[in-house]
PDB file of C-alpha atoms in Angstrom:
ATOM      1  CA  SER A   1       0.176  -0.060   0.010  1.00  0.00           C
ATOM      2  CA  GLN A   2       1.066   3.602  -0.534  1.00  0.00           C
ATOM      3  CA  LYS A   3       2.704   5.204   2.537  1.00  0.00           C
ATOM      4  CA  ILE A   4       4.166   8.651   3.137  1.00  0.00           C
ATOM      5  CA  GLU A   5       6.783   8.701   6.401  1.00  0.00           C
ATOM      6  CA  GLN A   6       8.311  11.746   7.654  1.00  0.00           C
ATOM      7  CA  ASN A   7      11.448  11.364   9.902  1.00  0.00           C
ATOM      8  CA  SER A   8       9.748  12.206  13.468  1.00  0.00           C
ATOM      9  CA  GLU A   9       7.263  13.861  15.355  1.00  0.00           C
ATOM     10  CA  ALA A  10       9.036  16.615  16.909  1.00  0.00           C
ATOM     11  CA  LEU A  11      12.416  18.321  16.017  1.00  0.00           C
ATOM     12  CA  ASN A  12      14.052  21.004  18.132  1.00  0.00           C
ATOM     13  CA  ILE A  13      16.767  23.098  16.362  1.00  0.00           C
ATOM     14  CA  GLN A  14      18.476  26.367  17.972  1.00  0.00           C
ATOM     15  CA  GLU A  15      17.631  29.610  16.060  1.00  0.00           C
ATOM     16  CA  GLY A  16      19.721  30.604  13.294  1.00  0.00           C
ATOM     17  CA  LYS A  17      20.667  26.871  12.405  1.00  0.00           C
ATOM     18  CA  THR A  18      19.350  25.036   9.466  1.00  0.00           C
ATOM     19  CA  ALA A  19      16.535  22.394  10.237  1.00  0.00           C
ATOM     20  CA  THR A  20      16.299  19.230   7.612  1.00  0.00           C
ATOM     21  CA  LEU A  21      13.142  17.897   7.775  1.00  0.00           C
ATOM     22  CA  THR A  22      12.722  13.893   5.799  1.00  0.00           C
ATOM     23  CA  CYS A  23       9.973  12.615   3.766  1.00  0.00           C
ATOM     24  CA  ASN A  24      10.076   9.234   2.504  1.00  0.00           C
ATOM     25  CA  TYR A  25       7.324   7.607   0.200  1.00  0.00           C
ATOM     26  CA  THR A  26       6.730   3.991  -0.873  1.00  0.00           C
ATOM     27  CA  ASN A  27       4.481   2.371  -3.811  1.00  0.00           C
ATOM     28  CA  TYR A  28       4.101   5.878  -5.437  1.00  0.00           C
ATOM     29  CA  SER A  29       5.258   7.486  -8.882  1.00  0.00           C
ATOM     30  CA  PRO A  30       4.557  10.967  -8.027  1.00  0.00           C
ATOM     31  CA  ALA A  31       4.695  13.631 -10.978  1.00  0.00           C
ATOM     32  CA  TYR A  32       4.998  15.845  -8.027  1.00  0.00           C
ATOM     33  CA  LEU A  33       5.786  16.376  -4.291  1.00  0.00           C
ATOM     34  CA  GLN A  34       4.165  19.153  -2.252  1.00  0.00           C
ATOM     35  CA  TRP A  35       5.145  20.794   1.349  1.00  0.00           C
ATOM     36  CA  TYR A  36       2.976  22.505   3.544  1.00  0.00           C
ATOM     37  CA  ARG A  37       3.023  24.442   6.921  1.00  0.00           C
ATOM     38  CA  GLN A  38       0.326  24.051   9.551  1.00  0.00           C
ATOM     39  CA  ASP A  39       0.081  26.447  12.718  1.00  0.00           C
ATOM     40  CA  PRO A  40      -2.279  25.269  15.618  1.00  0.00           C
ATOM     41  CA  GLY A  41      -6.022  25.637  14.775  1.00  0.00           C
ATOM     42  CA  ARG A  42      -5.301  26.702  11.458  1.00  0.00           C
ATOM     43  CA  GLY A  43      -5.684  24.989   8.262  1.00  0.00           C
ATOM     44  CA  PRO A  44      -2.487  23.465   6.051  1.00  0.00           C
ATOM     45  CA  VAL A  45      -0.653  26.512   3.849  1.00  0.00           C
ATOM     46  CA  PHE A  46       0.976  25.209   0.647  1.00  0.00           C
ATOM     47  CA  LEU A  47       5.078  26.498   0.903  1.00  0.00           C
ATOM     48  CA  LEU A  48       6.544  24.633  -2.381  1.00  0.00           C
ATOM     49  CA  LEU A  49       5.712  22.310  -5.095  1.00  0.00           C
ATOM     50  CA  ILE A  50       8.912  20.099  -6.710  1.00  0.00           C
ATOM     51  CA  ARG A  51       8.372  18.148  -9.945  1.00  0.00           C
ATOM     52  CA  GLU A  52      10.288  14.763 -10.344  1.00  0.00           C
ATOM     53  CA  ASN A  53      12.288  16.508 -13.378  1.00  0.00           C
ATOM     54  CA  GLU A  54      13.512  18.997 -10.560  1.00  0.00           C
ATOM     55  CA  LYS A  55      16.202  18.566  -8.297  1.00  0.00           C
ATOM     56  CA  GLU A  56      15.760  21.319  -5.748  1.00  0.00           C
ATOM     57  CA  LYS A  57      13.657  24.166  -5.620  1.00  0.00           C
ATOM     58  CA  ARG A  58      14.022  27.272  -3.481  1.00  0.00           C
ATOM     59  CA  LYS A  59      11.781  30.135  -1.515  1.00  0.00           C
ATOM     60  CA  GLU A  60      13.321  32.472   0.511  1.00  0.00           C
ATOM     61  CA  ARG A  61      14.775  30.515   3.431  1.00  0.00           C
ATOM     62  CA  LEU A  62      13.468  27.216   2.418  1.00  0.00           C
ATOM     63  CA  LYS A  63      14.928  24.611  -0.033  1.00  0.00           C
ATOM     64  CA  VAL A  64      13.509  21.249  -1.019  1.00  0.00           C
ATOM     65  CA  THR A  65      14.918  18.657  -2.770  1.00  0.00           C
ATOM     66  CA  PHE A  66      13.449  15.490  -4.658  1.00  0.00           C
ATOM     67  CA  ASP A  67      15.313  12.594  -5.413  1.00  0.00           C
ATOM     68  CA  THR A  68      12.906   9.749  -7.290  1.00  0.00           C
ATOM     69  CA  THR A  69      15.456   7.165  -7.137  1.00  0.00           C
ATOM     70  CA  LEU A  70      15.528   7.345  -3.216  1.00  0.00           C
ATOM     71  CA  LYS A  71      11.938   8.207  -2.949  1.00  0.00           C
ATOM     72  CA  GLN A  72      12.820  11.122  -0.909  1.00  0.00           C
ATOM     73  CA  SER A  73      12.735  14.556  -0.369  1.00  0.00           C
ATOM     74  CA  LEU A  74      14.354  16.888   1.945  1.00  0.00           C
ATOM     75  CA  PHE A  75      12.880  20.251   3.223  1.00  0.00           C
ATOM     76  CA  HIS A  76      15.679  22.718   4.807  1.00  0.00           C
ATOM     77  CA  VAL A  77      14.663  25.893   6.832  1.00  0.00           C
ATOM     78  CA  THR A  78      18.002  27.768   6.659  1.00  0.00           C
ATOM     79  CA  ALA A  79      18.556  30.592   9.189  1.00  0.00           C
ATOM     80  CA  SER A  80      15.729  29.265  11.484  1.00  0.00           C
ATOM     81  CA  GLN A  81      13.742  31.837  13.465  1.00  0.00           C
ATOM     82  CA  PRO A  82      11.446  30.981  16.308  1.00  0.00           C
ATOM     83  CA  ALA A  83       8.425  31.984  13.827  1.00  0.00           C
ATOM     84  CA  ASP A  84       9.550  28.984  11.521  1.00  0.00           C
ATOM     85  CA  SER A  85       7.920  26.579  14.427  1.00  0.00           C
ATOM     86  CA  ALA A  86       5.239  24.937  13.070  1.00  0.00           C
ATOM     87  CA  THR A  87       4.020  21.209  11.858  1.00  0.00           C
ATOM     88  CA  TYR A  88       5.413  20.681   8.338  1.00  0.00           C
ATOM     89  CA  LEU A  89       3.659  18.282   6.070  1.00  0.00           C
ATOM     90  CA  CYS A  90       4.913  16.415   2.980  1.00  0.00           C
ATOM     91  CA  ALA A  91       1.748  15.477   0.368  1.00  0.00           C
ATOM     92  CA  LEU A  92       1.698  13.500  -2.793  1.00  0.00           C
ATOM     93  CA  VAL A  93      -0.995  13.369  -5.011  1.00  0.00           C
ATOM     94  CA  GLY A  94      -3.161   9.902  -4.729  1.00  0.00           C
ATOM     95  CA  ASN A  95      -3.221   7.188  -7.251  1.00  0.00           C
ATOM     96  CA  SER A  96      -7.015   7.218  -7.500  1.00  0.00           C
ATOM     97  CA  GLY A  97      -6.509   8.079 -11.147  1.00  0.00           C
ATOM     98  CA  GLY A  98      -8.985  10.468 -12.600  1.00  0.00           C
ATOM     99  CA  GLY A  99      -7.044  13.485 -12.217  1.00  0.00           C
ATOM    100  CA  ALA A 100      -8.743  15.460  -9.375  1.00  0.00           C
ATOM    101  CA  ASP A 101      -7.071  13.438  -6.986  1.00  0.00           C
ATOM    102  CA  GLY A 102      -6.928  14.777  -3.189  1.00  0.00           C
ATOM    103  CA  LEU A 103      -3.817  15.046  -1.397  1.00  0.00           C
ATOM    104  CA  THR A 104      -1.836  11.999   0.697  1.00  0.00           C
ATOM    105  CA  PHE A 105      -0.067  13.385   3.454  1.00  0.00           C
ATOM    106  CA  GLY A 106       2.614  12.593   5.793  1.00  0.00           C
ATOM    107  CA  LYS A 107       1.988  12.581   9.585  1.00  0.00           C
ATOM    108  CA  GLY A 108       3.967  15.671   9.868  1.00  0.00           C
ATOM    109  CA  THR A 109       6.751  17.094  11.651  1.00  0.00           C
ATOM    110  CA  HIS A 110       6.487  19.328  14.366  1.00  0.00           C
ATOM    111  CA  LEU A 111       9.608  22.105  13.947  1.00  0.00           C
ATOM    112  CA  ILE A 112      10.546  23.702  17.178  1.00  0.00           C
ATOM    113  CA  ILE A 113      13.007  26.618  16.950  1.00  0.00           C
ATOM    114  CA  GLN A 114      14.435  27.541  20.196  1.00  0.00           C
ATOM    115  CA  PRO A 115      15.606  31.016  20.681  1.00  0.00           C
TER     116      PRO A 115
ATOM    117  CA  ASP B   1     -11.075  38.440   1.238  1.00  0.00           C
ATOM    118  CA  THR B   2     -11.048  34.908   2.747  1.00  0.00           C
ATOM    119  CA  ALA B   3      -9.990  32.790  -0.041  1.00  0.00           C
ATOM    120  CA  VAL B   4     -11.696  29.244   1.483  1.00  0.00           C
ATOM    121  CA  SER B   5     -14.242  29.834   4.193  1.00  0.00           C
ATOM    122  CA  GLN B   6     -16.197  27.349   6.327  1.00  0.00           C
ATOM    123  CA  THR B   7     -18.819  27.400   8.774  1.00  0.00           C
ATOM    124  CA  PRO B   8     -19.184  26.833  11.565  1.00  0.00           C
ATOM    125  CA  LYS B   9     -15.877  26.869  13.015  1.00  0.00           C
ATOM    126  CA  TYR B  10     -16.988  24.853  16.089  1.00  0.00           C
ATOM    127  CA  LEU B  11     -19.922  22.320  16.407  1.00  0.00           C
ATOM    128  CA  VAL B  12     -20.809  20.571  19.302  1.00  0.00           C
ATOM    129  CA  THR B  13     -23.523  17.997  19.084  1.00  0.00           C
ATOM    130  CA  GLN B  14     -24.946  14.873  20.436  1.00  0.00           C
ATOM    131  CA  MET B  15     -24.670  11.336  19.104  1.00  0.00           C
ATOM    132  CA  GLY B  16     -27.659  10.564  16.459  1.00  0.00           C
ATOM    133  CA  ASN B  17     -27.833  14.086  15.304  1.00  0.00           C
ATOM    134  CA  ASP B  18     -27.654  15.332  11.743  1.00  0.00           C
ATOM    135  CA  LYS B  19     -25.345  18.447  10.865  1.00  0.00           C
ATOM    136  CA  SER B  20     -23.674  19.949   7.946  1.00  0.00           C
ATOM    137  CA  ILE B  21     -20.832  22.134   7.483  1.00  0.00           C
ATOM    138  CA  LYS B  22     -20.798  24.731   4.743  1.00  0.00           C
ATOM    139  CA  CYS B  23     -17.819  25.469   2.703  1.00  0.00           C
ATOM    140  CA  GLU B  24     -17.241  28.523  -0.027  1.00  0.00           C
ATOM    141  CA  GLN B  25     -14.302  29.269  -2.334  1.00  0.00           C
ATOM    142  CA  ASN B  26     -13.796  32.813  -4.000  1.00  0.00           C
ATOM    143  CA  LEU B  27     -10.640  31.539  -5.961  1.00  0.00           C
ATOM    144  CA  GLY B  28     -12.566  30.444  -9.314  1.00  0.00           C
ATOM    145  CA  HIS B  29     -11.142  26.980  -8.787  1.00  0.00           C
ATOM    146  CA  ASP B  30     -12.654  23.782 -10.618  1.00  0.00           C
ATOM    147  CA  THR B  31     -12.212  21.196  -7.694  1.00  0.00           C
ATOM    148  CA  MET B  32     -13.165  20.932  -4.044  1.00  0.00           C
ATOM    149  CA  TYR B  33     -12.283  18.668  -1.457  1.00  0.00           C
ATOM    150  CA  TRP B  34     -12.933  17.797   2.376  1.00  0.00           C
ATOM    151  CA  TYR B  35     -10.338  16.423   4.784  1.00  0.00           C
ATOM    152  CA  LYS B  36     -10.735  15.074   8.319  1.00  0.00           C
ATOM    153  CA  GLN B  37      -7.763  15.600  10.764  1.00  0.00           C
ATOM    154  CA  ASP B  38      -8.406  13.402  13.546  1.00  0.00           C
ATOM    155  CA  SER B  39      -6.809  13.714  17.057  1.00  0.00           C
ATOM    156  CA  LYS B  40      -3.233  12.379  16.447  1.00  0.00           C
ATOM    157  CA  LYS B  41      -3.102  15.013  13.591  1.00  0.00           C
ATOM    158  CA  PHE B  42      -3.308  13.045  10.438  1.00  0.00           C
ATOM    159  CA  LEU B  43      -4.893  14.415   8.028  1.00  0.00           C
ATOM    160  CA  LYS B  44      -6.923  12.422   5.607  1.00  0.00           C
ATOM    161  CA  ILE B  45      -8.651  12.795   2.284  1.00  0.00           C
ATOM    162  CA  MET B  46     -12.469  12.294   2.294  1.00  0.00           C
ATOM    163  CA  PHE B  47     -14.170  13.590  -1.007  1.00  0.00           C
ATOM    164  CA  SER B  48     -13.240  15.720  -4.165  1.00  0.00           C
ATOM    165  CA  TYR B  49     -15.537  17.295  -5.986  1.00  0.00           C
ATOM    166  CA  ASN B  50     -14.643  18.483  -9.847  1.00  0.00           C
ATOM    167  CA  ASN B  51     -17.329  20.269 -11.889  1.00  0.00           C
ATOM    168  CA  LYS B  52     -20.095  19.036  -9.735  1.00  0.00           C
ATOM    169  CA  GLU B  53     -18.931  15.680  -9.990  1.00  0.00           C
ATOM    170  CA  LEU B  54     -17.693  13.266  -7.311  1.00  0.00           C
ATOM    171  CA  ILE B  55     -14.100  12.322  -8.423  1.00  0.00           C
ATOM    172  CA  ILE B  56     -13.013  10.080  -5.547  1.00  0.00           C
ATOM    173  CA  ASN B  57     -14.585   8.661  -2.769  1.00  0.00           C
ATOM    174  CA  GLU B  58     -12.207   7.258   0.056  1.00  0.00           C
ATOM    175  CA  THR B  59     -13.251   4.856   2.707  1.00  0.00           C
ATOM    176  CA  VAL B  60     -15.924   7.211   4.199  1.00  0.00           C
ATOM    177  CA  PRO B  61     -19.135   5.973   5.654  1.00  0.00           C
ATOM    178  CA  ASN B  62     -22.045   6.617   3.791  1.00  0.00           C
ATOM    179  CA  ARG B  63     -23.468   8.673   6.564  1.00  0.00           C
ATOM    180  CA  PHE B  64     -21.247  11.101   5.156  1.00  0.00           C
ATOM    181  CA  SER B  65     -22.479  13.117   1.938  1.00  0.00           C
ATOM    182  CA  PRO B  66     -21.021  15.951  -0.006  1.00  0.00           C
ATOM    183  CA  LYS B  67     -23.342  18.221  -1.679  1.00  0.00           C
ATOM    184  CA  SER B  68     -22.241  21.001  -4.270  1.00  0.00           C
ATOM    185  CA  PRO B  69     -24.754  23.396  -5.328  1.00  0.00           C
ATOM    186  CA  ASP B  70     -22.322  25.011  -7.576  1.00  0.00           C
ATOM    187  CA  LYS B  71     -18.858  25.206  -8.251  1.00  0.00           C
ATOM    188  CA  ALA B  72     -18.069  27.651  -5.755  1.00  0.00           C
ATOM    189  CA  HIS B  73     -19.567  25.805  -2.705  1.00  0.00           C
ATOM    190  CA  LEU B  74     -18.873  21.928  -1.439  1.00  0.00           C
ATOM    191  CA  ASN B  75     -21.165  21.289   1.769  1.00  0.00           C
ATOM    192  CA  LEU B  76     -20.344  18.462   4.166  1.00  0.00           C
ATOM    193  CA  HIS B  77     -23.606  16.809   5.521  1.00  0.00           C
ATOM    194  CA  ILE B  78     -22.977  14.078   8.076  1.00  0.00           C
ATOM    195  CA  ASN B  79     -26.272  11.881   9.340  1.00  0.00           C
ATOM    196  CA  SER B  80     -26.472   9.860  12.787  1.00  0.00           C
ATOM    197  CA  LEU B  81     -23.262  11.253  14.033  1.00  0.00           C
ATOM    198  CA  GLU B  82     -20.955   9.006  16.126  1.00  0.00           C
ATOM    199  CA  LEU B  83     -18.429   9.476  18.534  1.00  0.00           C
ATOM    200  CA  GLY B  84     -15.593   8.693  16.278  1.00  0.00           C
ATOM    201  CA  ASP B  85     -16.719  11.437  14.078  1.00  0.00           C
ATOM    202  CA  SER B  86     -14.957  13.941  16.586  1.00  0.00           C
ATOM    203  CA  ALA B  87     -12.393  15.592  14.580  1.00  0.00           C
ATOM    204  CA  VAL B  88     -11.357  18.717  12.716  1.00  0.00           C
ATOM    205  CA  TYR B  89     -12.588  19.157   9.025  1.00  0.00           C
ATOM    206  CA  PHE B  90     -11.119  21.065   6.358  1.00  0.00           C
ATOM    207  CA  CYS B  91     -12.381  22.096   3.112  1.00  0.00           C
ATOM    208  CA  ALA B  92      -9.844  22.723   0.277  1.00  0.00           C
ATOM    209  CA  SER B  93     -10.056  24.103  -3.302  1.00  0.00           C
ATOM    210  CA  SER B  94      -7.570  23.890  -6.141  1.00  0.00           C
ATOM    211  CA  HIS B  95      -7.238  24.089  -9.944  1.00  0.00           C
ATOM    212  CA  ILE B  96      -7.312  20.328 -11.056  1.00  0.00           C
ATOM    213  CA  SER B  97      -3.985  18.569  -9.687  1.00  0.00           C
ATOM    214  CA  ASP B  98      -2.741  21.658  -8.527  1.00  0.00           C
ATOM    215  CA  THR B  99      -1.807  23.263  -5.319  1.00  0.00           C
ATOM    216  CA  GLN B 100      -4.625  23.216  -2.564  1.00  0.00           C
ATOM    217  CA  TYR B 101      -5.747  26.200  -0.624  1.00  0.00           C
ATOM    218  CA  PHE B 102      -7.345  25.075   2.800  1.00  0.00           C
ATOM    219  CA  GLY B 103     -10.479  26.598   4.958  1.00  0.00           C
ATOM    220  CA  PRO B 104      -9.434  27.210   8.655  1.00  0.00           C
ATOM    221  CA  GLY B 105     -11.133  24.179   9.437  1.00  0.00           C
ATOM    222  CA  THR B 106     -14.794  23.279  11.657  1.00  0.00           C
ATOM    223  CA  ARG B 107     -13.725  21.365  14.810  1.00  0.00           C
ATOM    224  CA  LEU B 108     -16.724  18.755  15.550  1.00  0.00           C
ATOM    225  CA  THR B 109     -17.108  17.495  18.864  1.00  0.00           C
ATOM    226  CA  VAL B 110     -19.609  14.405  19.189  1.00  0.00           C
ATOM    227  CA  LEU B 111     -20.981  13.878  22.951  1.00  0.00           C
TER     228      LEU B 111
END
């Protein structure tokens, strides 16, 4: 069955350091992978999308890599700040077909940036 | 302007009741979704609607029924509520197979 695993439930990082979050998947052949941020009491917010033919994507202090051979994506937050503390979700389009597939999410990694 | 809105934000009800959650998007998207986030924060797709047609329907009890009066709205009706239905329900919208925009969520508590 299809599975998405994110490296840990919580990750504590000191302010200013780079946080690296991992997303591994099995039994998928995704055309693209997405990362979302979720704050307590709020809906997920889209951050980055990376396609299968892209190795790396950047947005401000965020960087995502995608290795379809390893079936893995890494999500980096550089020069981390306490405001980056949130849960980060990796998501893939489900294999239901038909085009209008919903996203299948990993369980998320709770990132805590300590001042 | 809110892109994806849901009402109500909180819903507390007794077991066995029937309730509805409303969702509206003003982004001009052609596809809308309902997700359920359980107590362990696991977010799971329930339904998606594209051009008023149900495209996917995961293993969700038939007590749950999505209804889309038009492209901008996708409401969720739940009959005979059970304790296990307690969760946060998120509506989302997108252009087909594109990034999704989520609403603020509806926290449903069944007593």
